[in-house]
Amino acid sequence: MIDLTITQALEKLKSREISATELTRAYLDRIEKYGADLNCYITTTPERALSDAAAADARYATGNTLPLDGMPIGMKDLFATRGIRTTAASRMLENFIPEYESTISQKFINSGTVLLGKTNLDEFAMGTFSKTSYFGAPVNPWQMEKRLTAGGSSGGATSAIASGLAIGGTGTDTGGSIRFPAAITGLVGMKPTYGLCSRWGCVAFASSLDTPGPIARTVDDAALLLATMAGHDPKESTSAKAEFYAHSAVSPILGEGKKLRVGVIKEFANVEISADMKRIFEARVADLKSMGAEIVEVSIPNILDALAAYYIIAPAEASSNLARYDGMKYGLRVDGTDLIDTYKKTRAAGFGDEVKRRMIIGTAVLSSESYDVYFMQAARVRRMIADSFTTAFNQCDLIVCPSSAGTAMPLSSDLTPLEYYALDLFTVAMNLAGVPACSVPAGLADNGLPLGIQVVGARFDDMRVLQLAKHIEAAAEIDNRPTKIMGK
Ligand code: GLN
């Protein structure tokens, strides 16, 4: 049962072939079996899951159903869930139980989903392998004996979904944290347009970049999840007055003489990527061409500076956002001799090394001596990148590019902070520009591991991004059924 996609499971529930309770139990059993080893959940909520499932079954009995009724999902442990521990994978929030529900998790409740638990992530979503989690790193179910990363920061979500420990779930993407983990686990990960999905009740990392989005096994499933997540939220000041609708399968955008210009970014051509990624990218672009797309070269002149700009802007915003964790209002508190000493002791004990590094960098680039040379300069580069995307989308409809340079690396890889940061090369520019980007499975490398390609669109062109992604998905034909990946 756990090999069913959301689309298939909804059909079977509607036809009463299976019940939501049966489906939920199948996932709970599997979490019981493999959850500890994969370490993809920080908190599981089996009782809540069964009561959600019973409520869904009651609705199926009356025929009065909700859009995602009975779908067992994992919620990234960055979204506040009322009465359920929400940790951001930090010791600082290890025992934090919110008294409110994030907009995104509320929307999932309103859509009838079943909450299986809160998925693991990098501490405060800062990282690329989910190794900065206070609760230890999740494991990639592909070639599990190799203990590869499931990516980060939404690595708990991708580990859970790829292994059949959730049918789909949420992630957040500040610099690639949905797309990179999805790419290296053979999943679809969509970073929507900034502002399409509300950040209200989602633990803040870098507010001008943070973007909640869906992770699923197919493009159709991702579209269904996004339809639940999207929409204006009066509680959130950067929430756009926009909607995203997806009631049925995502429709084709190519074929039958349809015209579409697909851009390839010139500046990425000289970036070193693995031979597999190069081969797969070229093959998929050739497929799009044979399906009738016109391939055009576009230029985003400053795209290779996106990393530098991102690693100034994101830490700057993080240093400000994380000032709230001082041991006074909520979260960890380590008492010291006086107020300042309590702050110091609390923060020293509560934050991990990477989070501290970001706060120090962020505080430095915002200091009066550095503000103009670092922060303002980064803000200018950001503006130029955003403008270049706007220009590029006058020359093409959508853009395609690799999601990563190569396949999943071992969790034991010992990279320097700068080597980790460099892995975000293909993803951060889209966050700086606020444009939608979806990583879709594009092929298998010679080592048998999956690789992804991104489809990027103009702001609020999220549906067309998914439409083109669906053609790539069909051409790549990756078998990402959990029982196939896990061999059990
Ligand atoms: N790897 C990036 C970072 O460490 C992206 C993280 C994210 O998107 N949350 O900041």
Short mmCIF file of C-alpha atoms and ligand atoms in Angstrom, two decimals:
data_model
loop_
_atom_site.label_atom_id
_atom_site.label_comp_id
_atom_site.label_asym_id
_atom_site.label_seq_id
_atom_site.Cartn_x
_atom_site.Cartn_y
_atom_site.Cartn_z
CA MET A 1 0.00 0.00 0.00
CA ILE A 2 2.88 2.38 0.71
CA ASP A 3 3.89 2.41 -2.98
CA LEU A 4 0.72 4.33 -3.84
CA THR A 5 1.11 7.94 -4.90
CA ILE A 6 -1.23 10.54 -3.43
CA THR A 7 -3.22 10.57 -6.65
CA GLN A 8 -3.60 6.78 -6.58
CA ALA A 9 -4.37 6.61 -2.87
CA LEU A 10 -7.11 9.23 -3.18
CA GLU A 11 -8.72 7.15 -5.94
CA LYS A 12 -8.66 4.01 -3.82
CA LEU A 13 -10.12 5.84 -0.84
CA LYS A 14 -12.88 7.32 -2.97
CA SER A 15 -13.78 3.93 -4.39
CA ARG A 16 -13.66 2.55 -0.81
CA GLU A 17 -11.13 -0.07 -1.91
CA ILE A 18 -9.01 0.89 1.10
CA SER A 19 -9.73 2.98 4.17
CA ALA A 20 -7.76 5.88 5.56
CA THR A 21 -7.20 3.88 8.73
CA GLU A 22 -5.70 0.97 6.77
CA LEU A 23 -3.47 3.33 4.84
CA THR A 24 -2.36 5.11 8.01
CA ARG A 25 -1.64 1.83 9.79
CA ALA A 26 0.55 0.74 6.86
CA TYR A 27 2.64 3.88 7.31
CA LEU A 28 2.73 3.61 11.11
CA ASP A 29 3.91 -0.02 10.84
CA ARG A 30 6.66 1.02 8.50
CA ILE A 31 7.69 3.90 10.77
CA GLU A 32 7.85 1.37 13.59
CA LYS A 33 10.13 -0.85 11.47
CA TYR A 34 12.46 1.62 9.82
CA GLY A 35 11.91 4.99 11.52
CA ALA A 36 14.69 4.71 14.07
CA ASP A 37 17.31 3.63 11.56
CA LEU A 38 16.37 6.28 8.99
CA ASN A 39 16.05 8.90 11.76
CA CYS A 40 13.66 10.85 9.54
CA TYR A 41 11.19 11.85 12.27
CA ILE A 42 12.04 13.89 15.35
CA THR A 43 8.59 13.27 16.79
CA THR A 44 5.99 10.76 15.63
CA THR A 45 2.30 11.25 16.37
CA PRO A 46 0.66 7.82 15.95
CA GLU A 47 -2.39 8.60 18.11
CA ARG A 48 -3.08 11.82 16.31
CA ALA A 49 -2.59 9.97 12.99
CA LEU A 50 -5.18 7.33 13.86
CA SER A 51 -7.72 9.91 15.01
CA ASP A 52 -7.13 11.97 11.84
CA ALA A 53 -7.62 8.78 9.81
CA ALA A 54 -10.85 7.91 11.62
CA ALA A 55 -12.18 11.40 10.90
CA ALA A 56 -11.25 10.98 7.22
CA ASP A 57 -13.01 7.61 7.09
CA ALA A 58 -16.12 9.17 8.57
CA ARG A 59 -16.09 11.76 5.79
CA TYR A 60 -15.57 9.12 3.09
CA ALA A 61 -18.60 7.31 4.52
CA THR A 62 -20.77 10.37 3.97
CA GLY A 63 -19.15 11.31 0.64
CA ASN A 64 -18.42 14.76 2.03
CA THR A 65 -14.67 14.63 1.56
CA LEU A 66 -11.78 17.10 1.67
CA PRO A 67 -9.10 17.58 -1.04
CA LEU A 68 -6.38 15.45 0.63
CA ASP A 69 -8.64 13.39 2.84
CA GLY A 70 -6.78 10.60 4.62
CA MET A 71 -3.31 11.31 3.16
CA PRO A 72 -0.62 10.45 5.75
CA ILE A 73 1.98 13.20 5.67
CA GLY A 74 5.12 14.33 7.48
CA MET A 75 5.40 17.96 8.59
CA LYS A 76 8.88 19.50 8.65
CA ASP A 77 9.66 20.20 12.30
CA LEU A 78 9.94 23.90 11.56
CA PHE A 79 6.17 24.40 11.34
CA ALA A 80 4.54 25.07 14.69
CA THR A 81 1.92 22.47 15.54
CA ARG A 82 -0.41 23.15 18.45
CA GLY A 83 0.20 20.78 21.34
CA ILE A 84 2.92 18.91 19.42
CA ARG A 85 6.60 19.51 20.13
CA THR A 86 8.22 21.74 17.50
CA THR A 87 12.01 21.75 17.75
CA ALA A 88 13.56 23.22 14.57
CA ALA A 89 16.04 20.37 15.28
CA SER A 90 17.64 22.57 17.94
CA ARG A 91 18.41 21.94 21.57
CA MET A 92 17.09 25.47 22.08
CA LEU A 93 13.55 24.27 21.27
CA GLU A 94 13.93 20.64 22.34
CA ASN A 95 10.91 20.85 24.64
CA PHE A 96 8.94 23.63 22.96
CA ILE A 97 5.24 22.86 22.60
CA PRO A 98 3.50 25.62 20.61
CA GLU A 99 0.11 26.94 21.64
CA TYR A 100 -0.74 27.82 18.06
CA GLU A 101 -0.82 26.15 14.65
CA SER A 102 1.20 27.43 11.67
CA THR A 103 -0.86 28.52 8.68
CA ILE A 104 0.63 25.73 6.55
CA SER A 105 -0.09 22.93 9.03
CA GLN A 106 -3.58 24.36 9.59
CA LYS A 107 -4.20 24.21 5.86
CA PHE A 108 -3.21 20.54 5.87
CA ILE A 109 -5.67 19.92 8.73
CA ASN A 110 -8.34 21.71 6.71
CA SER A 111 -7.54 19.47 3.73
CA GLY A 112 -8.12 16.30 5.73
CA THR A 113 -4.54 15.00 5.93
CA VAL A 114 -3.27 12.57 8.57
CA LEU A 115 -0.29 13.81 10.60
CA LEU A 116 2.33 11.06 11.02
CA GLY A 117 4.88 13.27 12.74
CA LYS A 118 7.43 16.02 12.52
CA THR A 119 10.32 15.42 10.14
CA ASN A 120 14.00 15.94 10.89
CA LEU A 121 16.04 18.81 9.44
CA ASP A 122 19.20 20.81 9.85
CA GLU A 123 19.16 22.94 13.01
CA PHE A 124 17.01 25.99 12.19
CA ALA A 125 17.19 24.79 8.55
CA MET A 126 20.85 25.81 8.31
CA GLY A 127 22.72 23.15 6.37
CA THR A 128 22.77 20.88 3.35
CA PHE A 129 23.06 17.31 4.71
CA SER A 130 20.72 17.61 7.76
CA LYS A 131 23.83 16.84 9.80
CA THR A 132 23.49 19.95 11.94
CA SER A 133 20.32 18.49 13.51
CA TYR A 134 20.56 18.20 17.31
CA PHE A 135 18.80 14.86 16.85
CA GLY A 136 21.35 13.40 14.42
CA ALA A 137 21.15 13.18 10.63
CA PRO A 138 18.43 11.33 8.69
CA VAL A 139 19.60 8.68 6.22
CA ASN A 140 18.94 8.38 2.49
CA PRO A 141 17.00 5.14 1.80
CA TRP A 142 18.76 4.74 -1.57
CA GLN A 143 21.59 2.21 -1.11
CA MET A 144 20.96 2.48 2.58
CA GLU A 145 23.95 0.39 3.59
CA LYS A 146 26.13 3.24 2.33
CA ARG A 147 24.62 5.72 4.85
CA LEU A 148 24.26 8.56 2.35
CA THR A 149 22.79 11.95 3.13
CA ALA A 150 19.13 12.52 2.29
CA GLY A 151 20.11 16.18 1.79
CA GLY A 152 19.22 19.19 3.82
CA SER A 153 17.71 20.99 5.33
CA SER A 154 14.48 19.11 4.56
CA GLY A 155 16.35 15.78 4.72
CA GLY A 156 13.97 14.18 7.20
CA ALA A 157 11.10 14.80 4.80
CA THR A 158 12.93 13.34 1.80
CA SER A 159 14.18 10.36 3.80
CA ALA A 160 10.62 9.67 4.99
CA ILE A 161 8.92 10.10 1.63
CA ALA A 162 11.48 8.18 -0.43
CA SER A 163 11.36 5.27 2.04
CA GLY A 164 7.57 5.09 2.30
CA LEU A 165 7.35 6.53 5.80
CA ALA A 166 5.07 9.32 4.53
CA ILE A 167 3.11 9.70 1.30
CA GLY A 168 4.24 13.32 0.94
CA GLY A 169 5.18 16.25 3.07
CA THR A 170 6.34 19.76 3.59
CA GLY A 171 9.73 21.36 3.36
CA THR A 172 11.09 24.87 3.47
CA ASP A 173 13.57 26.28 1.00
CA THR A 174 15.74 29.26 1.94
CA GLY A 175 18.63 28.43 -0.39
CA GLY A 176 17.78 25.00 -1.79
CA SER A 177 16.52 22.99 1.17
CA ILE A 178 13.59 21.49 -0.71
CA ARG A 179 15.18 21.06 -4.13
CA PHE A 180 18.57 19.61 -3.19
CA PRO A 181 17.25 16.90 -0.84
CA ALA A 182 14.50 16.02 -3.33
CA ALA A 183 17.02 15.75 -6.17
CA ILE A 184 19.30 13.27 -4.38
CA THR A 185 16.46 11.08 -3.14
CA GLY A 186 14.59 10.73 -6.44
CA LEU A 187 11.69 12.97 -5.40
CA VAL A 188 9.88 16.05 -6.66
CA GLY A 189 10.58 19.14 -4.55
CA MET A 190 8.94 22.44 -5.34
CA LYS A 191 10.07 25.83 -4.07
CA PRO A 192 7.09 27.99 -4.96
CA THR A 193 7.16 31.71 -5.70
CA TYR A 194 8.15 33.65 -2.56
CA GLY A 195 4.94 34.76 -0.88
CA LEU A 196 2.69 32.06 -2.35
CA CYS A 197 2.84 29.93 0.82
CA SER A 198 2.53 31.62 4.19
CA ARG A 199 5.47 31.64 6.58
CA TRP A 200 3.22 32.37 9.58
CA GLY A 201 4.07 29.98 12.40
CA CYS A 202 7.10 28.62 10.59
CA VAL A 203 10.31 29.07 12.58
CA ALA A 204 12.19 31.88 10.83
CA PHE A 205 15.65 31.47 9.34
CA ALA A 206 16.04 34.23 6.70
CA SER A 207 12.63 35.81 6.28
CA SER A 208 13.13 37.36 2.84
CA LEU A 209 14.18 33.96 1.45
CA ASP A 210 12.24 31.33 3.48
CA THR A 211 9.74 29.53 1.26
CA PRO A 212 7.52 26.64 2.38
CA GLY A 213 6.79 24.09 -0.33
CA PRO A 214 5.77 20.50 -1.05
CA ILE A 215 7.84 17.32 -1.45
CA ALA A 216 6.28 14.26 -3.09
CA ARG A 217 6.99 11.32 -5.37
CA THR A 218 5.35 12.74 -8.48
CA VAL A 219 4.70 16.13 -10.03
CA ASP A 220 0.94 15.56 -9.81
CA ASP A 221 1.26 14.87 -6.09
CA ALA A 222 3.41 17.96 -5.55
CA ALA A 223 0.79 20.05 -7.33
CA LEU A 224 -1.98 18.69 -5.09
CA LEU A 225 0.05 19.46 -1.96
CA LEU A 226 0.89 22.94 -3.23
CA ALA A 227 -2.79 23.63 -3.88
CA THR A 228 -3.40 23.00 -0.19
CA MET A 229 -0.42 25.08 0.95
CA ALA A 230 -0.85 28.15 -1.26
CA GLY A 231 -3.02 31.17 -0.74
CA HIS A 232 -3.11 34.58 0.85
CA ASP A 233 -2.67 34.81 4.61
CA PRO A 234 -3.70 38.08 6.24
CA LYS A 235 -1.51 37.19 9.23
CA GLU A 236 1.68 37.29 7.15
CA SER A 237 2.93 40.60 5.76
CA THR A 238 4.79 39.13 2.76
CA SER A 239 1.99 36.74 1.82
CA ALA A 240 0.93 37.35 -1.77
CA LYS A 241 -2.65 37.86 -2.87
CA ALA A 242 -2.37 34.83 -5.11
CA GLU A 243 -3.83 31.36 -5.34
CA PHE A 244 -2.70 28.10 -6.87
CA TYR A 245 -5.27 25.66 -8.14
CA ALA A 246 -4.74 21.99 -8.97
CA HIS A 247 -7.82 19.80 -8.89
CA SER A 248 -6.73 17.08 -11.27
CA ALA A 249 -3.56 15.92 -13.02
CA VAL A 250 -1.13 18.58 -14.20
CA SER A 251 -1.78 19.07 -17.93
CA PRO A 252 0.85 18.89 -20.72
CA ILE A 253 2.54 22.08 -21.87
CA LEU A 254 4.33 20.47 -24.84
CA GLY A 255 3.09 18.55 -27.86
CA GLU A 256 0.26 19.11 -30.35
CA GLY A 257 2.11 22.05 -31.88
CA LYS A 258 2.32 23.98 -28.59
CA LYS A 259 5.09 26.58 -28.60
CA LEU A 260 7.42 26.88 -25.64
CA ARG A 261 10.84 28.47 -25.31
CA VAL A 262 13.00 26.73 -22.73
CA GLY A 263 16.07 28.65 -21.54
CA VAL A 264 19.42 27.19 -20.58
CA ILE A 265 21.61 29.41 -18.39
CA LYS A 266 24.84 30.31 -20.20
CA GLU A 267 26.85 30.97 -17.02
CA PHE A 268 26.14 27.48 -15.66
CA ALA A 269 27.74 25.86 -18.75
CA ASN A 270 31.25 26.24 -17.33
CA VAL A 271 30.45 25.11 -13.82
CA GLU A 272 32.03 21.77 -13.02
CA ILE A 273 29.42 19.03 -12.62
CA SER A 274 29.66 15.24 -12.62
CA ALA A 275 29.75 13.44 -15.97
CA ASP A 276 26.43 11.80 -14.99
CA MET A 277 24.71 15.12 -14.34
CA LYS A 278 26.04 16.47 -17.63
CA ARG A 279 24.84 13.43 -19.57
CA ILE A 280 21.42 13.40 -17.91
CA PHE A 281 20.91 17.15 -18.28
CA GLU A 282 21.77 17.01 -21.98
CA ALA A 283 19.51 13.99 -22.52
CA ARG A 284 16.52 15.66 -20.89
CA VAL A 285 17.07 18.91 -22.79
CA ALA A 286 17.21 16.87 -26.01
CA ASP A 287 13.93 15.20 -25.00
CA LEU A 288 12.27 18.57 -24.47
CA LYS A 289 13.50 19.65 -27.88
CA SER A 290 12.11 16.54 -29.53
CA MET A 291 8.78 17.23 -27.81
CA GLY A 292 8.69 20.59 -29.57
CA ALA A 293 10.36 23.00 -27.16
CA GLU A 294 12.63 25.63 -28.61
CA ILE A 295 15.87 25.67 -26.61
CA VAL A 296 17.36 29.15 -26.14
CA GLU A 297 20.43 30.33 -24.29
CA VAL A 298 19.77 32.94 -21.61
CA SER A 299 22.18 34.89 -19.45
CA ILE A 300 21.98 35.60 -15.72
CA PRO A 301 25.30 37.49 -15.59
CA ASN A 302 25.73 37.52 -11.81
CA ILE A 303 24.42 34.04 -11.07
CA LEU A 304 27.81 32.75 -9.93
CA ASP A 305 27.88 35.55 -7.33
CA ALA A 306 24.58 34.34 -5.90
CA LEU A 307 26.36 32.13 -3.36
CA ALA A 308 28.38 35.00 -1.94
CA ALA A 309 25.32 37.23 -1.75
CA TYR A 310 23.23 34.48 -0.17
CA TYR A 311 25.83 33.69 2.50
CA ILE A 312 25.78 37.34 3.54
CA ILE A 313 22.03 37.99 3.38
CA ALA A 314 20.86 34.70 4.94
CA PRO A 315 23.16 34.89 8.00
CA ALA A 316 22.35 38.60 8.41
CA GLU A 317 18.64 37.85 8.62
CA ALA A 318 19.26 34.78 10.76
CA SER A 319 21.30 36.75 13.30
CA SER A 320 18.35 39.07 13.72
CA ASN A 321 15.67 36.34 13.75
CA LEU A 322 17.50 34.17 16.28
CA ALA A 323 17.96 37.02 18.75
CA ARG A 324 14.60 35.99 20.20
CA TYR A 325 16.07 32.82 21.73
CA ASP A 326 17.43 34.29 24.91
CA GLY A 327 16.05 31.93 27.53
CA MET A 328 13.41 34.40 28.69
CA LYS A 329 10.14 33.69 26.93
CA TYR A 330 10.34 30.12 25.72
CA GLY A 331 12.77 27.37 24.90
CA LEU A 332 15.91 26.40 26.76
CA ARG A 333 17.07 28.48 29.73
CA VAL A 334 20.37 28.01 31.52
CA ASP A 335 20.49 30.26 34.57
CA GLY A 336 23.59 32.38 35.05
CA THR A 337 24.73 34.87 37.67
CA ASP A 338 22.81 37.78 36.13
CA LEU A 339 20.69 38.55 33.07
CA ILE A 340 23.58 38.84 30.59
CA ASP A 341 25.19 35.71 31.95
CA THR A 342 21.88 33.85 31.56
CA TYR A 343 21.66 34.98 27.93
CA LYS A 344 25.20 33.82 27.29
CA LYS A 345 24.85 30.46 28.98
CA THR A 346 21.50 29.78 27.34
CA ARG A 347 22.71 30.61 23.85
CA ALA A 348 26.02 28.81 24.28
CA ALA A 349 24.20 25.62 25.30
CA GLY A 350 21.16 25.94 23.04
CA PHE A 351 22.71 26.54 19.61
CA GLY A 352 24.94 24.20 17.63
CA ASP A 353 28.17 25.21 15.89
CA GLU A 354 26.71 25.99 12.46
CA VAL A 355 23.98 28.18 13.91
CA LYS A 356 26.54 30.05 15.98
CA ARG A 357 28.75 30.47 12.91
CA ARG A 358 25.85 32.02 10.99
CA MET A 359 24.98 34.39 13.82
CA ILE A 360 28.56 35.56 14.07
CA ILE A 361 28.81 36.08 10.29
CA GLY A 362 25.42 37.79 10.27
CA THR A 363 26.26 40.11 13.12
CA ALA A 364 29.59 40.98 11.50
CA VAL A 365 28.14 41.87 8.08
CA LEU A 366 25.52 44.06 9.71
CA SER A 367 28.02 45.95 11.89
CA SER A 368 28.49 49.62 10.99
CA GLU A 369 31.98 49.02 9.57
CA SER A 370 30.85 46.19 7.28
CA TYR A 371 27.29 47.10 6.38
CA ASP A 372 28.09 49.01 3.19
CA VAL A 373 30.80 46.72 1.87
CA TYR A 374 29.06 43.43 2.63
CA PHE A 375 25.35 43.70 3.26
CA MET A 376 24.54 46.51 0.84
CA GLN A 377 26.76 45.00 -1.83
CA ALA A 378 25.02 41.64 -1.42
CA ALA A 379 21.65 43.38 -1.66
CA ARG A 380 22.75 44.98 -4.95
CA VAL A 381 23.87 41.64 -6.37
CA ARG A 382 20.52 40.22 -5.32
CA ARG A 383 18.67 42.96 -7.18
CA MET A 384 20.78 42.40 -10.32
CA ILE A 385 20.07 38.66 -10.25
CA ALA A 386 16.36 39.24 -9.83
CA ASP A 387 16.39 41.74 -12.73
CA SER A 388 18.34 39.29 -14.92
CA PHE A 389 15.71 36.63 -14.33
CA THR A 390 13.03 39.13 -15.39
CA THR A 391 14.98 39.88 -18.58
CA ALA A 392 15.57 36.17 -19.23
CA PHE A 393 11.84 35.47 -18.96
CA ASN A 394 11.28 37.90 -21.81
CA GLN A 395 13.44 35.63 -23.96
CA CYS A 396 12.08 32.29 -22.78
CA ASP A 397 9.06 30.88 -20.97
CA LEU A 398 10.84 28.62 -18.48
CA ILE A 399 14.45 27.78 -17.59
CA VAL A 400 16.03 24.39 -16.89
CA CYS A 401 19.27 23.72 -15.00
CA PRO A 402 20.81 20.98 -12.85
CA SER A 403 19.65 20.69 -9.23
CA SER A 404 23.07 19.64 -7.97
CA ALA A 405 26.53 18.84 -9.28
CA GLY A 406 26.33 15.16 -8.34
CA THR A 407 24.59 12.40 -6.39
CA ALA A 408 24.11 11.94 -2.63
CA MET A 409 27.35 11.86 -0.66
CA PRO A 410 28.09 9.76 2.44
CA LEU A 411 27.03 11.27 5.74
CA SER A 412 30.59 10.66 6.89
CA SER A 413 31.94 13.15 4.30
CA ASP A 414 34.08 15.65 6.10
CA LEU A 415 33.50 18.92 4.28
CA THR A 416 34.53 22.38 5.42
CA PRO A 417 31.75 24.95 5.91
CA LEU A 418 32.70 26.61 2.61
CA GLU A 419 32.54 23.26 0.79
CA TYR A 420 29.02 22.75 2.13
CA TYR A 421 28.03 26.26 1.10
CA ALA A 422 29.37 25.65 -2.42
CA LEU A 423 26.89 22.77 -2.87
CA ASP A 424 24.10 25.37 -3.04
CA LEU A 425 25.44 26.90 -6.25
CA PHE A 426 22.52 25.75 -8.41
CA THR A 427 19.75 26.64 -5.99
CA VAL A 428 20.35 29.92 -4.10
CA ALA A 429 19.81 32.33 -7.01
CA MET A 430 16.12 31.35 -7.25
CA ASN A 431 15.62 32.27 -3.58
CA LEU A 432 17.35 35.62 -4.05
CA ALA A 433 15.04 36.30 -7.01
CA GLY A 434 11.92 34.85 -5.36
CA VAL A 435 11.08 32.81 -8.47
CA PRO A 436 9.48 29.34 -8.43
CA ALA A 437 11.74 26.34 -9.05
CA CYS A 438 10.98 22.64 -8.98
CA SER A 439 13.49 19.81 -8.85
CA VAL A 440 12.23 16.75 -10.69
CA PRO A 441 13.87 13.31 -10.98
CA ALA A 442 15.80 13.36 -14.26
CA GLY A 443 17.81 10.15 -14.37
CA LEU A 444 20.05 7.69 -12.59
CA ALA A 445 23.79 8.13 -12.39
CA ASP A 446 26.08 5.19 -13.21
CA ASN A 447 26.26 4.44 -9.47
CA GLY A 448 22.49 3.88 -9.48
CA LEU A 449 21.66 7.03 -7.51
CA PRO A 450 19.09 9.60 -8.65
CA LEU A 451 19.80 13.08 -10.02
CA GLY A 452 17.40 15.96 -10.52
CA ILE A 453 16.87 18.86 -12.88
CA GLN A 454 15.24 22.15 -11.93
CA VAL A 455 12.55 23.92 -13.86
CA VAL A 456 12.48 27.63 -13.04
CA GLY A 457 9.74 30.10 -13.90
CA ALA A 458 8.87 33.76 -13.60
CA ARG A 459 7.21 34.83 -10.36
CA PHE A 460 3.76 33.23 -9.97
CA ASP A 461 4.31 30.96 -12.96
CA ASP A 462 4.28 27.99 -10.57
CA MET A 463 1.82 25.94 -12.59
CA ARG A 464 3.83 26.11 -15.80
CA VAL A 465 6.94 25.13 -13.82
CA LEU A 466 5.14 21.98 -12.73
CA GLN A 467 3.80 21.38 -16.24
CA LEU A 468 7.27 21.31 -17.75
CA ALA A 469 8.60 19.30 -14.80
CA LYS A 470 5.98 16.68 -15.61
CA HIS A 471 7.39 16.21 -19.12
CA ILE A 472 10.89 15.73 -17.66
CA GLU A 473 9.50 13.26 -15.12
CA ALA A 474 7.86 11.26 -17.90
CA ALA A 475 11.01 11.24 -20.03
CA ALA A 476 13.24 10.18 -17.12
CA GLU A 477 11.03 7.27 -15.99
CA ILE A 478 12.60 6.94 -12.53
CA ASP A 479 11.06 4.18 -10.45
CA ASN A 480 10.86 5.77 -7.01
CA ARG A 481 8.49 3.33 -5.35
CA PRO A 482 9.65 2.99 -1.73
CA THR A 483 9.66 -0.83 -1.80
CA LYS A 484 11.88 -0.68 -4.87
CA ILE A 485 14.31 1.81 -3.30
CA MET A 486 14.46 0.01 0.04
CA GLY A 487 14.28 -3.49 -1.44
CA LYS A 488 11.57 -4.20 1.17
N1 GLN B 1 22.11 24.89 2.36
C1 GLN B 1 21.60 26.21 2.52
C2 GLN B 1 22.03 26.77 3.84
O1 GLN B 1 22.67 26.10 4.54
C3 GLN B 1 20.12 26.23 2.32
C4 GLN B 1 19.34 25.97 3.54
C5 GLN B 1 17.86 26.15 3.33
O2 GLN B 1 17.39 26.29 2.21
N2 GLN B 1 17.13 26.16 4.44
O3 GLN B 1 21.71 27.86 4.17
#
